């Protein structure tokens, strides 16, 4: 399915007025509602773009209380960043984003991570259902030396892909974990999987926790080495992991463990909406308007 081209984006969101109108429409689809008292009566202060409530007399702006809160950048620049990030199949580095937007790299980095934080919040609300292929994987770290489980500097994460009745992949979930232990899997599974899911894993011991929960767990002994990676039971989760590693290597120089969750969530967000390319931007802005502000200290803390 074709998404929105750069030219098509500029036609609908190329000016500050168009972006502001889109944000107002997506934040308050049924008309303005006071975030403090819930009252609808208001007036718009000419020249300032502020909404003043008739009842409590408080003033607010369309960006207040959202991911765009207190921004000094034009909304048109934010929308351009959203367009570049949500439509980039392999992601986009902050250096490239800054070049495309005409801003400094630190500014582009902050914008990018706020956008990815919205993706992470939305993906955190999603649970996979039906048949689910699940595997352990590692993100980042040094390229040389020991690989796989136990490699230094790498961030462990759970990769899961749900498949439909026709055997094709549907949704993916990528979640960093502190380690692959039974208690960690048992604690996270209710947030990742819907009750009754049929979960297929390899014989790694931590997955036994799934059999003790509200899931049908089917372990498959695959052995090790290249043969294990070609196991038919894990075709789609292995494909997803391969795509993620290729995209990471080709796009980013370094990904710190504090921010791995956002990067993984951005991959999952784009993958899970791969058949909704025409509506990706309005769907994202709708979520961004409902995401709490993220000050810079919170952003760099990860």
PDB file of C-alpha atoms in Angstrom:
ATOM      1  CA  UNK A   1       0.000   0.000   0.000  1.00  0.00           C
ATOM      2  CA  UNK A   2       1.423   3.364  -0.974  1.00  0.00           C
ATOM      3  CA  UNK A   3       1.926   5.911   1.751  1.00  0.00           C
ATOM      4  CA  UNK A   4       2.020   9.690   1.581  1.00  0.00           C
ATOM      5  CA  UNK A   5       4.743  11.165  -0.603  1.00  0.00           C
ATOM      6  CA  UNK A   6       6.821  14.161   0.478  1.00  0.00           C
ATOM      7  CA  UNK A   7       4.900  16.326  -1.972  1.00  0.00           C
ATOM      8  CA  UNK A   8       1.569  15.009  -0.706  1.00  0.00           C
ATOM      9  CA  UNK A   9       2.639  15.732   2.866  1.00  0.00           C
ATOM     10  CA  UNK A  10       3.570  19.317   2.023  1.00  0.00           C
ATOM     11  CA  UNK A  11       0.146  19.875   0.475  1.00  0.00           C
ATOM     12  CA  UNK A  12      -1.745  18.889   3.642  1.00  0.00           C
ATOM     13  CA  UNK A  13       0.759  19.829   6.384  1.00  0.00           C
ATOM     14  CA  UNK A  14       3.143  22.258   4.744  1.00  0.00           C
ATOM     15  CA  UNK A  15       2.153  25.401   6.656  1.00  0.00           C
ATOM     16  CA  UNK A  16       1.897  26.323  10.323  1.00  0.00           C
ATOM     17  CA  UNK A  17      -1.841  26.959   9.985  1.00  0.00           C
ATOM     18  CA  UNK A  18      -2.479  23.534   8.469  1.00  0.00           C
ATOM     19  CA  UNK A  19      -0.488  21.773  11.208  1.00  0.00           C
ATOM     20  CA  UNK A  20      -2.207  23.697  13.988  1.00  0.00           C
ATOM     21  CA  UNK A  21      -5.647  22.943  12.539  1.00  0.00           C
ATOM     22  CA  UNK A  22      -4.760  19.248  12.264  1.00  0.00           C
ATOM     23  CA  UNK A  23      -3.564  19.125  15.886  1.00  0.00           C
ATOM     24  CA  UNK A  24      -6.716  20.885  17.146  1.00  0.00           C
ATOM     25  CA  UNK A  25      -8.934  18.536  15.127  1.00  0.00           C
ATOM     26  CA  UNK A  26      -7.170  15.393  16.346  1.00  0.00           C
ATOM     27  CA  UNK A  27      -6.879  16.522  19.961  1.00  0.00           C
ATOM     28  CA  UNK A  28     -10.492  17.695  20.259  1.00  0.00           C
ATOM     29  CA  UNK A  29     -12.464  15.841  17.555  1.00  0.00           C
ATOM     30  CA  UNK A  30     -15.786  16.829  19.170  1.00  0.00           C
ATOM     31  CA  UNK A  31     -14.788  20.410  19.867  1.00  0.00           C
ATOM     32  CA  UNK A  32     -12.662  22.062  22.538  1.00  0.00           C
ATOM     33  CA  UNK A  33     -12.963  20.705  26.084  1.00  0.00           C
ATOM     34  CA  UNK A  34     -11.262  22.403  29.026  1.00  0.00           C
ATOM     35  CA  UNK A  35      -8.583  20.028  30.404  1.00  0.00           C
ATOM     36  CA  UNK A  36      -9.120  21.497  33.894  1.00  0.00           C
ATOM     37  CA  UNK A  37     -12.890  21.725  34.364  1.00  0.00           C
ATOM     38  CA  UNK A  38     -14.257  19.799  31.356  1.00  0.00           C
ATOM     39  CA  UNK A  39     -16.344  22.762  30.219  1.00  0.00           C
ATOM     40  CA  UNK A  40     -16.763  23.406  26.475  1.00  0.00           C
ATOM     41  CA  UNK A  41     -17.498  27.135  26.506  1.00  0.00           C
ATOM     42  CA  UNK A  42     -14.472  29.117  25.379  1.00  0.00           C
ATOM     43  CA  UNK A  43     -13.123  31.916  23.254  1.00  0.00           C
ATOM     44  CA  UNK A  44      -9.974  32.092  21.137  1.00  0.00           C
ATOM     45  CA  UNK A  45      -7.641  35.004  21.890  1.00  0.00           C
ATOM     46  CA  UNK A  46      -6.894  36.627  18.568  1.00  0.00           C
ATOM     47  CA  UNK A  47      -3.252  36.828  17.613  1.00  0.00           C
ATOM     48  CA  UNK A  48      -2.107  34.480  20.399  1.00  0.00           C
ATOM     49  CA  UNK A  49      -3.862  31.272  19.418  1.00  0.00           C
ATOM     50  CA  UNK A  50      -4.818  30.567  23.035  1.00  0.00           C
ATOM     51  CA  UNK A  51      -8.118  29.092  24.200  1.00  0.00           C
ATOM     52  CA  UNK A  52      -9.670  30.792  27.233  1.00  0.00           C
ATOM     53  CA  UNK A  53     -12.374  28.931  29.127  1.00  0.00           C
ATOM     54  CA  UNK A  54     -15.562  30.831  29.997  1.00  0.00           C
ATOM     55  CA  UNK A  55     -16.010  29.087  33.327  1.00  0.00           C
ATOM     56  CA  UNK A  56     -12.558  28.933  34.951  1.00  0.00           C
ATOM     57  CA  UNK A  57     -10.932  31.685  32.823  1.00  0.00           C
ATOM     58  CA  UNK A  58      -7.803  29.579  32.396  1.00  0.00           C
ATOM     59  CA  UNK A  59      -5.899  29.710  29.141  1.00  0.00           C
ATOM     60  CA  UNK A  60      -4.389  26.857  27.195  1.00  0.00           C
ATOM     61  CA  UNK A  61      -2.923  26.160  23.786  1.00  0.00           C
ATOM     62  CA  UNK A  62      -3.336  23.134  21.483  1.00  0.00           C
ATOM     63  CA  UNK A  63       0.223  22.035  22.364  1.00  0.00           C
ATOM     64  CA  UNK A  64      -0.087  22.357  26.160  1.00  0.00           C
ATOM     65  CA  UNK A  65       0.003  19.044  27.994  1.00  0.00           C
ATOM     66  CA  UNK A  66       1.105  17.135  24.883  1.00  0.00           C
ATOM     67  CA  UNK A  67       4.423  15.900  23.573  1.00  0.00           C
ATOM     68  CA  UNK A  68       4.785  19.354  21.930  1.00  0.00           C
ATOM     69  CA  UNK A  69       4.444  21.150  25.276  1.00  0.00           C
ATOM     70  CA  UNK A  70       6.487  24.379  25.609  1.00  0.00           C
ATOM     71  CA  UNK A  71       8.193  23.823  22.275  1.00  0.00           C
ATOM     72  CA  UNK A  72       9.923  26.795  20.668  1.00  0.00           C
ATOM     73  CA  UNK A  73       9.910  25.098  17.285  1.00  0.00           C
ATOM     74  CA  UNK A  74       7.157  25.598  14.691  1.00  0.00           C
ATOM     75  CA  UNK A  75       4.536  22.883  14.507  1.00  0.00           C
ATOM     76  CA  UNK A  76       5.281  22.582  10.806  1.00  0.00           C
ATOM     77  CA  UNK A  77       8.821  21.487  11.719  1.00  0.00           C
ATOM     78  CA  UNK A  78       7.452  18.925  14.186  1.00  0.00           C
ATOM     79  CA  UNK A  79       5.075  17.540  11.587  1.00  0.00           C
ATOM     80  CA  UNK A  80       7.917  17.285   9.077  1.00  0.00           C
ATOM     81  CA  UNK A  81       9.945  15.316  11.650  1.00  0.00           C
ATOM     82  CA  UNK A  82       6.974  13.030  12.298  1.00  0.00           C
ATOM     83  CA  UNK A  83       6.581  12.421   8.572  1.00  0.00           C
ATOM     84  CA  UNK A  84      10.261  11.514   8.166  1.00  0.00           C
ATOM     85  CA  UNK A  85      10.397   9.224  11.212  1.00  0.00           C
ATOM     86  CA  UNK A  86       7.126   7.323  10.872  1.00  0.00           C
ATOM     87  CA  UNK A  87       7.599   6.657   7.154  1.00  0.00           C
ATOM     88  CA  UNK A  88      11.290   5.652   7.311  1.00  0.00           C
ATOM     89  CA  UNK A  89      11.201   1.857   7.134  1.00  0.00           C
ATOM     90  CA  UNK A  90      14.676   1.481   8.640  1.00  0.00           C
ATOM     91  CA  UNK A  91      14.531   4.524  10.897  1.00  0.00           C
ATOM     92  CA  UNK A  92      16.476   7.758  10.536  1.00  0.00           C
ATOM     93  CA  UNK A  93      19.489   8.954  12.534  1.00  0.00           C
ATOM     94  CA  UNK A  94      19.429  12.268  14.396  1.00  0.00           C
ATOM     95  CA  UNK A  95      22.260  13.522  12.169  1.00  0.00           C
ATOM     96  CA  UNK A  96      20.220  12.822   9.020  1.00  0.00           C
ATOM     97  CA  UNK A  97      17.040  14.170  10.623  1.00  0.00           C
ATOM     98  CA  UNK A  98      18.803  17.404  11.569  1.00  0.00           C
ATOM     99  CA  UNK A  99      20.139  17.790   8.039  1.00  0.00           C
ATOM    100  CA  UNK A 100      16.690  17.252   6.509  1.00  0.00           C
ATOM    101  CA  UNK A 101      14.982  19.665   8.918  1.00  0.00           C
ATOM    102  CA  UNK A 102      17.708  22.296   8.996  1.00  0.00           C
ATOM    103  CA  UNK A 103      18.270  22.094  12.775  1.00  0.00           C
ATOM    104  CA  UNK A 104      21.225  21.142  14.937  1.00  0.00           C
ATOM    105  CA  UNK A 105      21.797  17.478  15.788  1.00  0.00           C
ATOM    106  CA  UNK A 106      20.950  17.838  19.541  1.00  0.00           C
ATOM    107  CA  UNK A 107      17.633  19.449  18.623  1.00  0.00           C
ATOM    108  CA  UNK A 108      16.896  16.695  16.115  1.00  0.00           C
ATOM    109  CA  UNK A 109      17.839  14.068  18.727  1.00  0.00           C
ATOM    110  CA  UNK A 110      15.389  15.495  21.271  1.00  0.00           C
ATOM    111  CA  UNK A 111      12.589  15.715  18.686  1.00  0.00           C
ATOM    112  CA  UNK A 112      13.229  12.186  17.509  1.00  0.00           C
ATOM    113  CA  UNK A 113      13.197  10.701  21.003  1.00  0.00           C
ATOM    114  CA  UNK A 114       9.999  12.492  21.942  1.00  0.00           C
ATOM    115  CA  UNK A 115       8.398  11.077  18.811  1.00  0.00           C
ATOM    116  CA  UNK A 116       9.709   7.586  19.610  1.00  0.00           C
ATOM    117  CA  UNK A 117       8.416   7.953  23.188  1.00  0.00           C
ATOM    118  CA  UNK A 118       4.900   8.297  21.764  1.00  0.00           C
ATOM    119  CA  UNK A 119       5.475   5.109  19.768  1.00  0.00           C
ATOM    120  CA  UNK A 120       6.735   3.319  22.899  1.00  0.00           C
ATOM    121  CA  UNK A 121       3.649   4.343  24.886  1.00  0.00           C
ATOM    122  CA  UNK A 122       1.297   3.042  22.202  1.00  0.00           C
ATOM    123  CA  UNK A 123       3.184  -0.216  21.742  1.00  0.00           C
ATOM    124  CA  UNK A 124       3.270  -0.751  25.504  1.00  0.00           C
ATOM    125  CA  UNK A 125      -0.530  -0.908  25.481  1.00  0.00           C
ATOM    126  CA  UNK A 126      -0.616  -3.678  22.858  1.00  0.00           C
ATOM    127  CA  UNK A 127      -0.791  -7.403  23.687  1.00  0.00           C
ATOM    128  CA  UNK A 128      -0.339 -10.181  21.168  1.00  0.00           C
ATOM    129  CA  UNK A 129      -2.972 -12.878  20.764  1.00  0.00           C
ATOM    130  CA  UNK A 130      -3.376 -16.187  18.937  1.00  0.00           C
ATOM    131  CA  UNK A 131      -0.288 -18.114  17.893  1.00  0.00           C
ATOM    132  CA  UNK A 132       2.845 -16.248  18.971  1.00  0.00           C
ATOM    133  CA  UNK A 133       6.463 -17.036  18.075  1.00  0.00           C
ATOM    134  CA  UNK A 134       8.769 -15.813  20.846  1.00  0.00           C
ATOM    135  CA  UNK A 135      12.546 -15.695  21.079  1.00  0.00           C
ATOM    136  CA  UNK A 136      15.320 -14.100  23.110  1.00  0.00           C
ATOM    137  CA  UNK A 137      17.544 -11.548  21.381  1.00  0.00           C
ATOM    138  CA  UNK A 138      20.163  -8.895  22.070  1.00  0.00           C
ATOM    139  CA  UNK A 139      20.442  -5.292  20.965  1.00  0.00           C
ATOM    140  CA  UNK A 140      23.511  -3.077  20.520  1.00  0.00           C
ATOM    141  CA  UNK A 141      26.871  -3.752  22.167  1.00  0.00           C
ATOM    142  CA  UNK A 142      30.254  -4.344  20.612  1.00  0.00           C
ATOM    143  CA  UNK A 143      30.490  -6.185  17.329  1.00  0.00           C
ATOM    144  CA  UNK A 144      33.677  -8.105  18.156  1.00  0.00           C
ATOM    145  CA  UNK A 145      34.197 -10.785  20.793  1.00  0.00           C
ATOM    146  CA  UNK A 146      31.591 -13.094  22.199  1.00  0.00           C
ATOM    147  CA  UNK A 147      28.193 -13.044  20.524  1.00  0.00           C
ATOM    148  CA  UNK A 148      24.684 -14.048  21.622  1.00  0.00           C
ATOM    149  CA  UNK A 149      23.758 -14.882  25.202  1.00  0.00           C
ATOM    150  CA  UNK A 150      26.140 -13.404  27.706  1.00  0.00           C
ATOM    151  CA  UNK A 151      27.806 -10.957  25.301  1.00  0.00           C
ATOM    152  CA  UNK A 152      29.081  -7.828  27.020  1.00  0.00           C
ATOM    153  CA  UNK A 153      27.352  -4.489  26.531  1.00  0.00           C
ATOM    154  CA  UNK A 154      24.243  -5.856  24.868  1.00  0.00           C
ATOM    155  CA  UNK A 155      20.638  -5.172  25.850  1.00  0.00           C
ATOM    156  CA  UNK A 156      18.510  -8.322  26.158  1.00  0.00           C
ATOM    157  CA  UNK A 157      15.008  -8.115  24.754  1.00  0.00           C
ATOM    158  CA  UNK A 158      12.062 -10.373  24.020  1.00  0.00           C
ATOM    159  CA  UNK A 159      10.958 -10.576  20.404  1.00  0.00           C
ATOM    160  CA  UNK A 160       7.486 -11.919  19.661  1.00  0.00           C
ATOM    161  CA  UNK A 161       5.446 -12.165  16.459  1.00  0.00           C
ATOM    162  CA  UNK A 162       1.797 -13.176  16.272  1.00  0.00           C
ATOM    163  CA  UNK A 163       0.619 -15.055  13.188  1.00  0.00           C
ATOM    164  CA  UNK A 164      -2.822 -15.447  11.652  1.00  0.00           C
ATOM    165  CA  UNK A 165      -4.722 -18.558  10.614  1.00  0.00           C
ATOM    166  CA  UNK A 166      -3.062 -18.391   7.189  1.00  0.00           C
ATOM    167  CA  UNK A 167       0.379 -18.531   8.817  1.00  0.00           C
ATOM    168  CA  UNK A 168       1.353 -14.969   7.921  1.00  0.00           C
ATOM    169  CA  UNK A 169       2.754 -12.476  10.474  1.00  0.00           C
ATOM    170  CA  UNK A 170       0.341 -10.008  11.993  1.00  0.00           C
ATOM    171  CA  UNK A 171       1.861  -8.006  14.850  1.00  0.00           C
ATOM    172  CA  UNK A 172       5.283  -7.795  16.467  1.00  0.00           C
ATOM    173  CA  UNK A 173       6.307  -6.901  20.012  1.00  0.00           C
ATOM    174  CA  UNK A 174       9.858  -6.005  21.076  1.00  0.00           C
ATOM    175  CA  UNK A 175      10.447  -5.523  24.797  1.00  0.00           C
ATOM    176  CA  UNK A 176      13.751  -4.976  26.664  1.00  0.00           C
ATOM    177  CA  UNK A 177      14.179  -7.101  29.793  1.00  0.00           C
ATOM    178  CA  UNK A 178      16.739  -7.094  32.589  1.00  0.00           C
ATOM    179  CA  UNK A 179      17.637 -10.705  31.803  1.00  0.00           C
ATOM    180  CA  UNK A 180      16.241 -14.031  30.669  1.00  0.00           C
ATOM    181  CA  UNK A 181      15.075 -15.511  33.950  1.00  0.00           C
ATOM    182  CA  UNK A 182      11.812 -17.233  34.783  1.00  0.00           C
ATOM    183  CA  UNK A 183      10.681 -14.509  37.161  1.00  0.00           C
ATOM    184  CA  UNK A 184      11.354 -11.824  34.549  1.00  0.00           C
ATOM    185  CA  UNK A 185       9.299 -13.675  31.921  1.00  0.00           C
ATOM    186  CA  UNK A 186       6.511 -14.436  34.402  1.00  0.00           C
ATOM    187  CA  UNK A 187       6.316 -10.768  35.390  1.00  0.00           C
ATOM    188  CA  UNK A 188       6.279  -9.451  31.827  1.00  0.00           C
ATOM    189  CA  UNK A 189       4.093 -12.030  30.074  1.00  0.00           C
ATOM    190  CA  UNK A 190       0.731 -10.546  31.216  1.00  0.00           C
ATOM    191  CA  UNK A 191       1.757  -7.230  29.597  1.00  0.00           C
ATOM    192  CA  UNK A 192       2.892  -8.879  26.363  1.00  0.00           C
ATOM    193  CA  UNK A 193       0.369 -11.662  25.759  1.00  0.00           C
ATOM    194  CA  UNK A 194      -3.406 -11.945  25.831  1.00  0.00           C
ATOM    195  CA  UNK A 195      -4.793 -14.846  27.902  1.00  0.00           C
ATOM    196  CA  UNK A 196      -5.165 -18.055  25.899  1.00  0.00           C
ATOM    197  CA  UNK A 197      -2.331 -17.278  23.479  1.00  0.00           C
ATOM    198  CA  UNK A 198      -0.443 -20.243  22.021  1.00  0.00           C
ATOM    199  CA  UNK A 199       3.212 -19.393  22.555  1.00  0.00           C
ATOM    200  CA  UNK A 200       5.953 -21.213  20.629  1.00  0.00           C
ATOM    201  CA  UNK A 201       9.494 -20.906  22.026  1.00  0.00           C
ATOM    202  CA  UNK A 202      12.771 -22.785  21.957  1.00  0.00           C
ATOM    203  CA  UNK A 203      13.932 -24.905  24.886  1.00  0.00           C
ATOM    204  CA  UNK A 204      15.558 -22.047  26.857  1.00  0.00           C
ATOM    205  CA  UNK A 205      14.687 -22.565  30.527  1.00  0.00           C
ATOM    206  CA  UNK A 206      13.204 -19.120  31.211  1.00  0.00           C
ATOM    207  CA  UNK A 207      10.295 -19.831  28.855  1.00  0.00           C
ATOM    208  CA  UNK A 208       8.938 -22.482  31.214  1.00  0.00           C
ATOM    209  CA  UNK A 209       7.304 -19.629  33.117  1.00  0.00           C
ATOM    210  CA  UNK A 210       4.830 -19.298  30.239  1.00  0.00           C
ATOM    211  CA  UNK A 211       3.480 -22.792  30.882  1.00  0.00           C
ATOM    212  CA  UNK A 212       2.631 -21.731  34.417  1.00  0.00           C
ATOM    213  CA  UNK A 213       0.487 -18.810  33.240  1.00  0.00           C
ATOM    214  CA  UNK A 214      -2.717 -18.412  31.233  1.00  0.00           C
ATOM    215  CA  UNK A 215      -1.083 -19.517  27.975  1.00  0.00           C
ATOM    216  CA  UNK A 216      -0.609 -22.673  25.939  1.00  0.00           C
ATOM    217  CA  UNK A 217       3.169 -23.045  25.834  1.00  0.00           C
ATOM    218  CA  UNK A 218       4.791 -25.241  23.184  1.00  0.00           C
ATOM    219  CA  UNK A 219       8.597 -25.492  23.488  1.00  0.00           C
ATOM    220  CA  UNK A 220      10.487 -26.627  20.383  1.00  0.00           C
ATOM    221  CA  UNK A 221      14.018 -27.960  20.744  1.00  0.00           C
ATOM    222  CA  UNK A 222      16.055 -26.417  17.935  1.00  0.00           C
ATOM    223  CA  UNK A 223      19.632 -27.057  19.007  1.00  0.00           C
ATOM    224  CA  UNK A 224      22.148 -24.304  18.252  1.00  0.00           C
ATOM    225  CA  UNK A 225      23.976 -22.722  15.350  1.00  0.00           C
ATOM    226  CA  UNK A 226      22.693 -21.749  11.877  1.00  0.00           C
ATOM    227  CA  UNK A 227      20.297 -24.696  11.804  1.00  0.00           C
ATOM    228  CA  UNK A 228      18.374 -23.307  14.773  1.00  0.00           C
ATOM    229  CA  UNK A 229      17.913 -20.005  12.947  1.00  0.00           C
ATOM    230  CA  UNK A 230      16.203 -21.795  10.048  1.00  0.00           C
ATOM    231  CA  UNK A 231      13.658 -23.648  12.185  1.00  0.00           C
ATOM    232  CA  UNK A 232      10.225 -23.402  10.548  1.00  0.00           C
ATOM    233  CA  UNK A 233       8.515 -22.806  13.902  1.00  0.00           C
ATOM    234  CA  UNK A 234      10.356 -19.489  14.257  1.00  0.00           C
ATOM    235  CA  UNK A 235      10.319 -18.286  10.667  1.00  0.00           C
ATOM    236  CA  UNK A 236       8.651 -14.944  11.273  1.00  0.00           C
ATOM    237  CA  UNK A 237      10.312 -13.953  14.543  1.00  0.00           C
ATOM    238  CA  UNK A 238      13.704 -14.737  13.002  1.00  0.00           C
ATOM    239  CA  UNK A 239      12.783 -12.681   9.932  1.00  0.00           C
ATOM    240  CA  UNK A 240      11.795  -9.758  12.129  1.00  0.00           C
ATOM    241  CA  UNK A 241      15.040  -9.973  14.098  1.00  0.00           C
ATOM    242  CA  UNK A 242      17.075 -10.093  10.899  1.00  0.00           C
ATOM    243  CA  UNK A 243      15.334  -6.982   9.567  1.00  0.00           C
ATOM    244  CA  UNK A 244      15.885  -5.125  12.833  1.00  0.00           C
ATOM    245  CA  UNK A 245      19.588  -5.941  12.930  1.00  0.00           C
ATOM    246  CA  UNK A 246      20.072  -4.893   9.286  1.00  0.00           C
ATOM    247  CA  UNK A 247      18.224  -1.618   9.856  1.00  0.00           C
ATOM    248  CA  UNK A 248      20.193  -0.886  13.020  1.00  0.00           C
ATOM    249  CA  UNK A 249      23.539  -1.559  11.384  1.00  0.00           C
ATOM    250  CA  UNK A 250      22.744   0.544   8.347  1.00  0.00           C
ATOM    251  CA  UNK A 251      21.179   3.531  10.127  1.00  0.00           C
ATOM    252  CA  UNK A 252      22.650   4.023  13.576  1.00  0.00           C
ATOM    253  CA  UNK A 253      26.197   4.317  14.799  1.00  0.00           C
ATOM    254  CA  UNK A 254      25.415   3.582  18.445  1.00  0.00           C
ATOM    255  CA  UNK A 255      22.314   2.852  20.529  1.00  0.00           C
ATOM    256  CA  UNK A 256      22.632   3.138  24.301  1.00  0.00           C
ATOM    257  CA  UNK A 257      20.817   0.709  26.595  1.00  0.00           C
ATOM    258  CA  UNK A 258      18.903   3.578  28.248  1.00  0.00           C
ATOM    259  CA  UNK A 259      17.116   4.276  24.970  1.00  0.00           C
ATOM    260  CA  UNK A 260      16.814   0.756  23.545  1.00  0.00           C
ATOM    261  CA  UNK A 261      13.121   0.566  24.467  1.00  0.00           C
ATOM    262  CA  UNK A 262      12.273   3.558  22.265  1.00  0.00           C
ATOM    263  CA  UNK A 263      14.250   2.285  19.299  1.00  0.00           C
ATOM    264  CA  UNK A 264      12.669  -1.162  19.535  1.00  0.00           C
ATOM    265  CA  UNK A 265       9.215   0.358  19.952  1.00  0.00           C
ATOM    266  CA  UNK A 266       9.729   2.510  16.846  1.00  0.00           C
ATOM    267  CA  UNK A 267      10.512  -0.593  14.784  1.00  0.00           C
ATOM    268  CA  UNK A 268       7.420  -2.356  16.168  1.00  0.00           C
ATOM    269  CA  UNK A 269       5.190   0.712  15.681  1.00  0.00           C
ATOM    270  CA  UNK A 270       6.061   1.005  12.000  1.00  0.00           C
ATOM    271  CA  UNK A 271       5.823  -2.743  11.390  1.00  0.00           C
ATOM    272  CA  UNK A 272       2.412  -3.041  13.039  1.00  0.00           C
ATOM    273  CA  UNK A 273       1.047  -0.266  10.821  1.00  0.00           C
ATOM    274  CA  UNK A 274       2.657  -1.368   7.561  1.00  0.00           C
ATOM    275  CA  UNK A 275      -0.781  -1.771   5.937  1.00  0.00           C
ATOM    276  CA  UNK A 276      -2.009   1.626   7.192  1.00  0.00           C
ATOM    277  CA  UNK A 277       0.550   3.872   5.522  1.00  0.00           C
ATOM    278  CA  UNK A 278      -1.973   6.505   4.443  1.00  0.00           C
ATOM    279  CA  UNK A 279      -3.183   7.091   8.006  1.00  0.00           C
ATOM    280  CA  UNK A 280       0.099   6.751   9.910  1.00  0.00           C
ATOM    281  CA  UNK A 281       0.635  10.481  10.432  1.00  0.00           C
ATOM    282  CA  UNK A 282      -2.867  11.394  11.719  1.00  0.00           C
ATOM    283  CA  UNK A 283      -2.883   8.285  13.919  1.00  0.00           C
ATOM    284  CA  UNK A 284       0.455   9.301  15.358  1.00  0.00           C
ATOM    285  CA  UNK A 285      -0.571  12.921  15.968  1.00  0.00           C
ATOM    286  CA  UNK A 286      -3.736  11.665  17.688  1.00  0.00           C
ATOM    287  CA  UNK A 287      -1.496   9.692  20.088  1.00  0.00           C
ATOM    288  CA  UNK A 288       0.996  12.559  20.480  1.00  0.00           C
ATOM    289  CA  UNK A 289      -1.811  14.879  21.567  1.00  0.00           C
ATOM    290  CA  UNK A 290      -2.590  12.420  24.390  1.00  0.00           C
ATOM    291  CA  UNK A 291       0.981  11.817  25.543  1.00  0.00           C
ATOM    292  CA  UNK A 292       2.220  13.713  28.580  1.00  0.00           C
ATOM    293  CA  UNK A 293       5.049  16.249  28.162  1.00  0.00           C
ATOM    294  CA  UNK A 294       8.552  14.834  28.378  1.00  0.00           C
ATOM    295  CA  UNK A 295      11.138  17.327  29.712  1.00  0.00           C
ATOM    296  CA  UNK A 296      14.708  16.948  28.495  1.00  0.00           C
ATOM    297  CA  UNK A 297      16.057  15.447  31.791  1.00  0.00           C
ATOM    298  CA  UNK A 298      13.410  12.726  31.564  1.00  0.00           C
ATOM    299  CA  UNK A 299      14.225  12.209  27.910  1.00  0.00           C
ATOM    300  CA  UNK A 300      17.946  11.597  28.398  1.00  0.00           C
ATOM    301  CA  UNK A 301      17.327   9.360  31.424  1.00  0.00           C
ATOM    302  CA  UNK A 302      15.706   6.808  29.126  1.00  0.00           C
TER     303      UNK A 302
END
